[in-house]
Tab-separated table of C-alpha atoms in Angstrom:
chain	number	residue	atom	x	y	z
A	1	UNK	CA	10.538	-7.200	23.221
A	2	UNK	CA	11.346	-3.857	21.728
A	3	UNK	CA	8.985	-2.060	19.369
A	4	UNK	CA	7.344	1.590	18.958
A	5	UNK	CA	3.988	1.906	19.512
A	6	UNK	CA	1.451	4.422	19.465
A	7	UNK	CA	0.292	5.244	22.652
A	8	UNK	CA	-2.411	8.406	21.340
A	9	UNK	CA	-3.721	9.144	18.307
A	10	UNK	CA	-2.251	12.286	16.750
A	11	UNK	CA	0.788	12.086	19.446
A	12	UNK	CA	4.618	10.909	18.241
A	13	UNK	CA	5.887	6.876	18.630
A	14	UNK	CA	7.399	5.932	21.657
A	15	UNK	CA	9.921	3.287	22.310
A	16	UNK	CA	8.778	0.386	24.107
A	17	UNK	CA	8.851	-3.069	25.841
A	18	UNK	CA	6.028	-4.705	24.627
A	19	UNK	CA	4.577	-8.555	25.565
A	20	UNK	CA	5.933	-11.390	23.060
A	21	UNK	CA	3.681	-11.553	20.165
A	22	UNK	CA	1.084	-14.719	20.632
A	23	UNK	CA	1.232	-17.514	18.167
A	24	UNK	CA	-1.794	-19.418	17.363
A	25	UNK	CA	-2.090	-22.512	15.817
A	26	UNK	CA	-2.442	-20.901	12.278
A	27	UNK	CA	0.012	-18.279	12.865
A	28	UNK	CA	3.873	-17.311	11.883
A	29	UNK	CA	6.148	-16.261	14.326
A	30	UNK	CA	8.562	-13.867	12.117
A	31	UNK	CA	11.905	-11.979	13.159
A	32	UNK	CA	11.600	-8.986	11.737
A	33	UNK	CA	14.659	-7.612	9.509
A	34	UNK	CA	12.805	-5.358	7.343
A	35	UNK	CA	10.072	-3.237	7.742
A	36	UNK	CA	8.761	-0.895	5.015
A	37	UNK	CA	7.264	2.544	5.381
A	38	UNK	CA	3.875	3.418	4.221
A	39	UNK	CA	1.602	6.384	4.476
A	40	UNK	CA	-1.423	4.453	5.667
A	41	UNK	CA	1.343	4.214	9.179
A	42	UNK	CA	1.028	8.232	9.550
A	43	UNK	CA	-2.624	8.123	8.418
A	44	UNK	CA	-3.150	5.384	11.541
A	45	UNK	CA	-1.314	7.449	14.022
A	46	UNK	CA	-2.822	10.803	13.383
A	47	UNK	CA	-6.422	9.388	13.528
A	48	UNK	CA	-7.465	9.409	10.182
A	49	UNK	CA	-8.655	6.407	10.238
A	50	UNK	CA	-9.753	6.446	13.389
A	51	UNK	CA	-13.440	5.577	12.604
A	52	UNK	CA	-13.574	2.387	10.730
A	53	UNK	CA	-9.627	1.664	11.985
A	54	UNK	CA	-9.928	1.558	15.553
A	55	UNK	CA	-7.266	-0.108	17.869
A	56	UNK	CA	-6.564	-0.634	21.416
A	57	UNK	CA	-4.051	1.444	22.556
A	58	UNK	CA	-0.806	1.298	23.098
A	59	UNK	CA	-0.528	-0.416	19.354
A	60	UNK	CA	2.926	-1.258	17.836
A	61	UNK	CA	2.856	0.320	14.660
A	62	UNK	CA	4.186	-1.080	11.219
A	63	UNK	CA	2.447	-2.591	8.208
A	64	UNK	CA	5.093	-4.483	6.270
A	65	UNK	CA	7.476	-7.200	7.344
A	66	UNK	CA	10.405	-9.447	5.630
A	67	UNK	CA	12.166	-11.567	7.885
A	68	UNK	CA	12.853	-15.316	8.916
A	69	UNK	CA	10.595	-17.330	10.796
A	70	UNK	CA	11.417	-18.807	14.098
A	71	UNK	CA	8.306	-20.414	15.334
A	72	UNK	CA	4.813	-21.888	13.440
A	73	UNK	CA	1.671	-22.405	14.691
A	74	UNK	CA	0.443	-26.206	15.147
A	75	UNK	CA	-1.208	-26.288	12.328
A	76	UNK	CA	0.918	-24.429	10.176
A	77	UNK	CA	2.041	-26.829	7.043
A	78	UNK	CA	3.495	-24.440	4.434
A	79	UNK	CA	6.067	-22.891	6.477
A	80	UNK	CA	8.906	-23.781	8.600
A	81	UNK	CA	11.627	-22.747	10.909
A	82	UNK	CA	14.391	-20.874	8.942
A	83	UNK	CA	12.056	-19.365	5.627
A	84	UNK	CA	12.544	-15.897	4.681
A	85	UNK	CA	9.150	-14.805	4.219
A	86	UNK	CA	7.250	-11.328	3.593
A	87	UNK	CA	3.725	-9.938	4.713
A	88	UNK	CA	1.250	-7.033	4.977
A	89	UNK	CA	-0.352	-8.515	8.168
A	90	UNK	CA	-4.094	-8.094	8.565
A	91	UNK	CA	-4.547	-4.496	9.871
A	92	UNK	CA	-6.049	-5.791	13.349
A	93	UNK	CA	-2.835	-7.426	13.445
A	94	UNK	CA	-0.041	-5.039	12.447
A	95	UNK	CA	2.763	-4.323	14.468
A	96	UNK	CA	6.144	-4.725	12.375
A	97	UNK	CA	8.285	-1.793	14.250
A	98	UNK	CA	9.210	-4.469	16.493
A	99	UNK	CA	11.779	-7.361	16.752
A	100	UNK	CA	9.331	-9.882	16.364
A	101	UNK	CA	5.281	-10.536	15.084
A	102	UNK	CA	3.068	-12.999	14.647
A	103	UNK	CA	1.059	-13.165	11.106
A	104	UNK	CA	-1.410	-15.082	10.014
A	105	UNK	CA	-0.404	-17.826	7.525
A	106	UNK	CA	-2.785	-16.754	4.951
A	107	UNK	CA	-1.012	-13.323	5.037
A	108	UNK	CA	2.572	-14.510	4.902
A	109	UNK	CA	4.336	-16.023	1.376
A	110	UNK	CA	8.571	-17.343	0.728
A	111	UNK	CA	10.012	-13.726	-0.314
A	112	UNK	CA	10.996	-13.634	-3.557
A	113	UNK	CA	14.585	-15.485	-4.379
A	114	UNK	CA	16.274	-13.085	-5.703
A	115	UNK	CA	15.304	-9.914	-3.865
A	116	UNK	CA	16.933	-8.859	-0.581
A	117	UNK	CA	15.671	-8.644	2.795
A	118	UNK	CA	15.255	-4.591	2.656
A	119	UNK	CA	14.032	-5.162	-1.302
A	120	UNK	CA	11.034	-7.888	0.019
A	121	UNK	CA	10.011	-5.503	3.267
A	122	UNK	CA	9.751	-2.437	0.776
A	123	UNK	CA	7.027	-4.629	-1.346
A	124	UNK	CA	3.774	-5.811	0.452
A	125	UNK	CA	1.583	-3.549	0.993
A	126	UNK	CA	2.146	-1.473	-2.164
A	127	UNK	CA	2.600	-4.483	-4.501
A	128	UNK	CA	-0.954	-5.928	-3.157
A	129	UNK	CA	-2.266	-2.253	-3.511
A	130	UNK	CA	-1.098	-1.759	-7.611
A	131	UNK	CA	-1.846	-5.720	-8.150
A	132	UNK	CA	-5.815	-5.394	-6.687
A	133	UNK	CA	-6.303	-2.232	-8.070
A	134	UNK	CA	-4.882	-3.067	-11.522
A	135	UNK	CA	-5.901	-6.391	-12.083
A	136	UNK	CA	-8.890	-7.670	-9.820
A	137	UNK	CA	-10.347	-4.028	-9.801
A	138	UNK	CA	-9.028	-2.322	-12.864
A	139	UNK	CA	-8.887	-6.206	-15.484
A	140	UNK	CA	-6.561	-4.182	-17.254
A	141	UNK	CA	-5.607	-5.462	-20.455
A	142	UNK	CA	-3.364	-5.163	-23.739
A	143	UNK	CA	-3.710	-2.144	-25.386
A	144	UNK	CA	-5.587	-0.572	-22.869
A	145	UNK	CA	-4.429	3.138	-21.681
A	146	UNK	CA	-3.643	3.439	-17.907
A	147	UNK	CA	-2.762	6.774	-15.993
A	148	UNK	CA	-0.825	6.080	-12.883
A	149	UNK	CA	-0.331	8.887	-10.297
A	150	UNK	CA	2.451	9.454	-8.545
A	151	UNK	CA	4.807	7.170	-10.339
A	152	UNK	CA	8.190	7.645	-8.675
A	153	UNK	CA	6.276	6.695	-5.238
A	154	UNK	CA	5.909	3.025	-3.693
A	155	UNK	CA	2.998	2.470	-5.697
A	156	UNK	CA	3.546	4.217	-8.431
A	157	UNK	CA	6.866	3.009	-8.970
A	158	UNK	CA	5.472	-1.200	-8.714
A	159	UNK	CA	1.933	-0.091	-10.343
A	160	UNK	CA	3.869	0.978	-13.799
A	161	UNK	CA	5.915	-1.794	-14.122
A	162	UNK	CA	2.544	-4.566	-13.905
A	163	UNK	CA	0.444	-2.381	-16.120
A	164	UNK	CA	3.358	-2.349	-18.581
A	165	UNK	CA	4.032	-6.343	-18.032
A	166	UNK	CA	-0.435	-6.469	-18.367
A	167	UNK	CA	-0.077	-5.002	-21.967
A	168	UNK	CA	-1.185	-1.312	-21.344
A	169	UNK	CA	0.087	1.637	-22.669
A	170	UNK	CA	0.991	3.776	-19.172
A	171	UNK	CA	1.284	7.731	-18.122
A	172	UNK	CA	2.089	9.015	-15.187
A	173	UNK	CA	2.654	12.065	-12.959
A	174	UNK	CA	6.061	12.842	-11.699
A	175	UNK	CA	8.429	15.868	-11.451
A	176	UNK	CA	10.748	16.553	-13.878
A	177	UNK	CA	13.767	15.397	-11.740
A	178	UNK	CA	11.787	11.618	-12.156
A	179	UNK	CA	10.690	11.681	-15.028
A	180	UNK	CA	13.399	9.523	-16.975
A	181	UNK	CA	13.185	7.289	-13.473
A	182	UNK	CA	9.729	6.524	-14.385
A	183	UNK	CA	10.758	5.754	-17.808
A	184	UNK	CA	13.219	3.025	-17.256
A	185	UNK	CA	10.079	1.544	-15.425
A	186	UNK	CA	8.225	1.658	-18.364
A	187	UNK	CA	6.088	4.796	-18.210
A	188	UNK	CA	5.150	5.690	-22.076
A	189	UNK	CA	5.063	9.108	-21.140
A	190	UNK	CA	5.423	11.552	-18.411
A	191	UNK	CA	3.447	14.665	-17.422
A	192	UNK	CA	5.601	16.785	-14.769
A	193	UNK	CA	2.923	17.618	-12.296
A	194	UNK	CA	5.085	20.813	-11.046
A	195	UNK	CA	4.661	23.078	-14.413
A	196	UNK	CA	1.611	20.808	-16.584
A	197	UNK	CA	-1.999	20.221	-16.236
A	198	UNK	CA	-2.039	16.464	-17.415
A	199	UNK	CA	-6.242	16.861	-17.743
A	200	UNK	CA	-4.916	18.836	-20.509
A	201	UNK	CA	-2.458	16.422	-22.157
A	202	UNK	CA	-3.920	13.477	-21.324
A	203	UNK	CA	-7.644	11.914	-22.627
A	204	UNK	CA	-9.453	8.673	-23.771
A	205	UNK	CA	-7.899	6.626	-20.689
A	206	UNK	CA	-9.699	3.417	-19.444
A	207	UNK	CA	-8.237	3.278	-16.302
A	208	UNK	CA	-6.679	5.843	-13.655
A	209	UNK	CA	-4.707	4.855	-10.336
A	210	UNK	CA	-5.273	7.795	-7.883
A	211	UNK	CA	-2.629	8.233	-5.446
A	212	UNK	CA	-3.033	11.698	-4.688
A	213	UNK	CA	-6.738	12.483	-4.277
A	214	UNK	CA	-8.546	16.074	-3.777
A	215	UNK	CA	-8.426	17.781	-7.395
A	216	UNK	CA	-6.421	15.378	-8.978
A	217	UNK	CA	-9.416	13.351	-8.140
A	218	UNK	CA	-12.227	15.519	-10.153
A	219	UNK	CA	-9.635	15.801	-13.057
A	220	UNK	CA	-8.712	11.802	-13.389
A	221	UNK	CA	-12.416	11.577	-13.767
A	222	UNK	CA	-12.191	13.947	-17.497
A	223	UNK	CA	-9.423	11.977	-19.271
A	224	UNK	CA	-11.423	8.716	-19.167
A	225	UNK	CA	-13.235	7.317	-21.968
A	226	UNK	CA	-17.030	6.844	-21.465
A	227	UNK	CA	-16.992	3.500	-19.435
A	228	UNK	CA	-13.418	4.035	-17.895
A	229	UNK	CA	-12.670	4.035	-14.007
A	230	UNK	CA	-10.982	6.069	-11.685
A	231	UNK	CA	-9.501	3.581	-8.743
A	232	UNK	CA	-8.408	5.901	-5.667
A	233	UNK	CA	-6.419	4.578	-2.226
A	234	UNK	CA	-6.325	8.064	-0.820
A	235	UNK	CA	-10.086	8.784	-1.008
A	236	UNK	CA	-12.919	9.856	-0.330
A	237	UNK	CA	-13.910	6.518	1.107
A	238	UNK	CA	-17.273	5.074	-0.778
A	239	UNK	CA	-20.497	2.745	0.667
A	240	UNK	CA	-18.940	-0.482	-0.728
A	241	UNK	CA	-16.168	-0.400	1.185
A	242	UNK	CA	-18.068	0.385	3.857
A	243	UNK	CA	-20.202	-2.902	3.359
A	244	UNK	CA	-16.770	-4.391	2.721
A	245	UNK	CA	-15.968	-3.387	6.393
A	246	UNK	CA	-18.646	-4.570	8.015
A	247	UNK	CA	-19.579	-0.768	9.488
A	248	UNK	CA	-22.514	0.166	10.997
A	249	UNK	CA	-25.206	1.619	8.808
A	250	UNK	CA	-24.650	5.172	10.167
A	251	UNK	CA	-20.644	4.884	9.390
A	252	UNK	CA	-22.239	3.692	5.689
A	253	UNK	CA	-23.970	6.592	5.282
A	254	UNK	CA	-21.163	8.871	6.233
A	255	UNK	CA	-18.556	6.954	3.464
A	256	UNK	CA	-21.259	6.883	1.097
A	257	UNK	CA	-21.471	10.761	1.880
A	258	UNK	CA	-18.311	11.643	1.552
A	259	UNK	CA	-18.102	10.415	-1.846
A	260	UNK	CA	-21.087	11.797	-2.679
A	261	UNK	CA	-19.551	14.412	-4.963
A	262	UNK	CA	-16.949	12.626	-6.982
A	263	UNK	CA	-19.598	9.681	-7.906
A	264	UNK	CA	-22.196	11.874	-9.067
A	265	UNK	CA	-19.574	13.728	-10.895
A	266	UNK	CA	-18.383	10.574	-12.426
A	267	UNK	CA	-22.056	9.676	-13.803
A	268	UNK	CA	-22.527	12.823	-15.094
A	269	UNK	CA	-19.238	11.932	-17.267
A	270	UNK	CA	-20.546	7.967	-17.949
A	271	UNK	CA	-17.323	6.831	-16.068
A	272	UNK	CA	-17.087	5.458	-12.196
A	273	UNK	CA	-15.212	5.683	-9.422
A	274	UNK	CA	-14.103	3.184	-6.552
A	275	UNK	CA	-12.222	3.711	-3.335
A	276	UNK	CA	-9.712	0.677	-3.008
A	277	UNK	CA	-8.271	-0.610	0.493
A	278	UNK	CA	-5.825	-2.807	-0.054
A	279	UNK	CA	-6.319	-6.428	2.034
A	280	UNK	CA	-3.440	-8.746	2.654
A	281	UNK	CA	-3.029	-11.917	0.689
A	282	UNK	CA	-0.634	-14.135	1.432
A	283	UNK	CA	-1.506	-16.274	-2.472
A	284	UNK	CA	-0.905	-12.382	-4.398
A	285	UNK	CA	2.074	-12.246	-2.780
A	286	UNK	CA	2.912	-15.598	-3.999
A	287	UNK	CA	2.017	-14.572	-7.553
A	288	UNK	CA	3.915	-11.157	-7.225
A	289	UNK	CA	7.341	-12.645	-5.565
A	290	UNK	CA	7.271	-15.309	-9.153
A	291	UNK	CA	7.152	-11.572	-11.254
A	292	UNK	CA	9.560	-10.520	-9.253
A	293	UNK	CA	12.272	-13.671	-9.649
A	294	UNK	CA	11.052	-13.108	-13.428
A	295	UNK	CA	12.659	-10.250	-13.479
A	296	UNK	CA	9.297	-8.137	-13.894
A	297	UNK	CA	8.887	-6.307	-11.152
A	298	UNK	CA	11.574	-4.666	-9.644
A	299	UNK	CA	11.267	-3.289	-5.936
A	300	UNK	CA	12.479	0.482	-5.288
A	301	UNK	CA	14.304	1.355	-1.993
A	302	UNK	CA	14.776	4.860	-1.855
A	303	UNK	CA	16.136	5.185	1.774
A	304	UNK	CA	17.412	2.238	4.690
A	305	UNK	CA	17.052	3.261	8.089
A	306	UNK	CA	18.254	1.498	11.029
A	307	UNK	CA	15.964	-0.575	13.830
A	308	UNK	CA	17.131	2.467	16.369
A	309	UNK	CA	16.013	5.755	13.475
A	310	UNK	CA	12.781	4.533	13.532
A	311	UNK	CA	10.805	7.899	15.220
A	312	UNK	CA	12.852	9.427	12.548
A	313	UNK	CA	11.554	7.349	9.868
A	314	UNK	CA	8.329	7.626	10.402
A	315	UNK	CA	8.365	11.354	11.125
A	316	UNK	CA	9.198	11.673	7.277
A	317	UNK	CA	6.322	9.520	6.300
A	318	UNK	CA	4.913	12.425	3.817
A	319	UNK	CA	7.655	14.723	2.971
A	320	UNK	CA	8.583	13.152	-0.440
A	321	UNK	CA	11.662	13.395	-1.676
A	322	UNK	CA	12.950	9.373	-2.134
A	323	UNK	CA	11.971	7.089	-4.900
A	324	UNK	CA	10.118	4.406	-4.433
A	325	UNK	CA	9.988	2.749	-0.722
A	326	UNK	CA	12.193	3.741	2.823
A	327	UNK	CA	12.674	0.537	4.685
A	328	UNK	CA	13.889	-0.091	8.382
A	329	UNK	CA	15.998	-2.456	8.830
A	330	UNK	CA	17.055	-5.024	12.262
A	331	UNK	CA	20.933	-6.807	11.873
């Protein structure tokens, strides 16, 4: 079977054969067709996560699938030969820059109806990302005021459209080239990140999604309302996720250091701030696929590459430049 893999940390994909994925009895055998990128991909490869991430290398990289499925498990029940599905496999279990991969069923949901192939592969892992932050994490509801950063990115892009469909009033950051883009999404209004200071526009928010972390960090934190949150997916990682993890108490104490500034910075301000990881769920996806038939969610493919561009792919992981998701794509 062909895939890229990553055979060091920090070192380009390679082209590959790799063994047939194994199927156990409460696993999906998927053909992959689509395969969307994600930053998380580059953040695996170069190491980054290296400490509470590891994996056995050579690993076939890829965190999103959409495809068919041509085998099930023995006890599988809810799928069957022939679905188009979509996934964010467990991340001890990723591997989608291949022809084919085995998820777990509780991973894996029927795409949606009427998105395509390339539409459903663009949406796992950031739909699960904007739906736990913004509605298990950040219980947003009407008539509450939501920043969202980056909102012409994968996340962004879904993460306006449910806060707008959960009854909040949403800004975001995006350049000016975006920012009627982010508009048609829903966006209230729009703070061009290139030539404003949105801690200067912006105040009184309950909730802010942090996709860029560093100082845009520290300033989400001073335009919340006393009580308001700042949920981050960049970082710094904090100790609950490290509890979440199951990590060792020394790896504990170094997450719940390197947060260390930003929370005590948040108390000082009466507001809080959580580092969110997103996990795979194959029932969210199930609820997020029924938005999207609904007409609520629309997915964002920015850029299709082809099974064979996929070194090229990833190498722009980072750059910028497309809205919403790139996707690669098997005939």
């Amino acid at each position: 079977m062909r895939a890229f893999v990553m055979t060091r940390y920090q070192q380009p994909l390679q082209e590959a054969d790799v063994p047939e994925p194994v199927v156990g009895e409460h696993d999906v055998l998927v053909q992959v067709q689509a395969a969307g990128l994600n930053t998380v991909d580059e953040k695996i490869r170069s190491g980054a996560f290296k400490a509470f991430l590891p994996f056995e290398l050579p690993q076939v990289m890829g965190s999103d699938v959409a495809g068919t499925v041509i085998g099930v498990g023995a006890k599988v029940r809810d799928f069957a030969l022939g679905d188009q599905v979509y996934a964010q496999p467990r991340m001890d279990r990723i591997g989608t820059f291949a022809e084919r991969i085995s998820v777990h069923e509780a991973d894996l949901a029927l795409k949606p109806e009427t998105a395509s192939l390339e539409e459903a592969g663009s949406l796992p892992m950031v739909a699960l990302t904007a739906w736990q932050a913004l509605v298990e994490r950040g219980n947003v509801r009407p008539g509450q005021r939501v920043l969202i950063h980056g909102g012409a990115g994968g996340v962004g892009s879904i993460a306006i459209q449910l806060a707008k469909h959960l009854g909040a009033t949403v800004a975001t950051t995006a350049s000016a080239g975006n920012a009627d883009f982010v508009r048609e999404l829903g966006a209230d209004s729009v703070v061009d990140y290139r030539n404003q200071d949105f801690e200067q526009l912006l105040d009184g928010y309950d909730l802010v999604l942090d996709t860029v972390g560093g100082e845009t960090l520290e300033k989400s934190l001073r335009v919340l309302r006393p009580g308001g949150k700042v949920i981050g997916i960049v970082g710094p990682p904090d100790a609950a996720f490290a509890r979440e993890r199951g990590l060792n108490p020394v790896l504990r104490l170094v997450m719940a250091a390197l947060s260390g500034k930003v929370r005590r910075q948040a108390r000082k301000l009466g507001v809080a701030y959580e580092f969110l990881f997103m996990q795979p769920s194959g029932d969210q996806l199930r609820q997020i696929g029924a938005l999207v038939d609904k007409g609520v969610l629309r997915p964002v493919v920015g850029r299709v590459y082809d099974f064979d561009q996929t070194l090229e792919a990833v190498q722009s992981i980072g750059r910028g430049g497309i809205r919403g998701k790139a996707v690669i794509t098997r005939a």
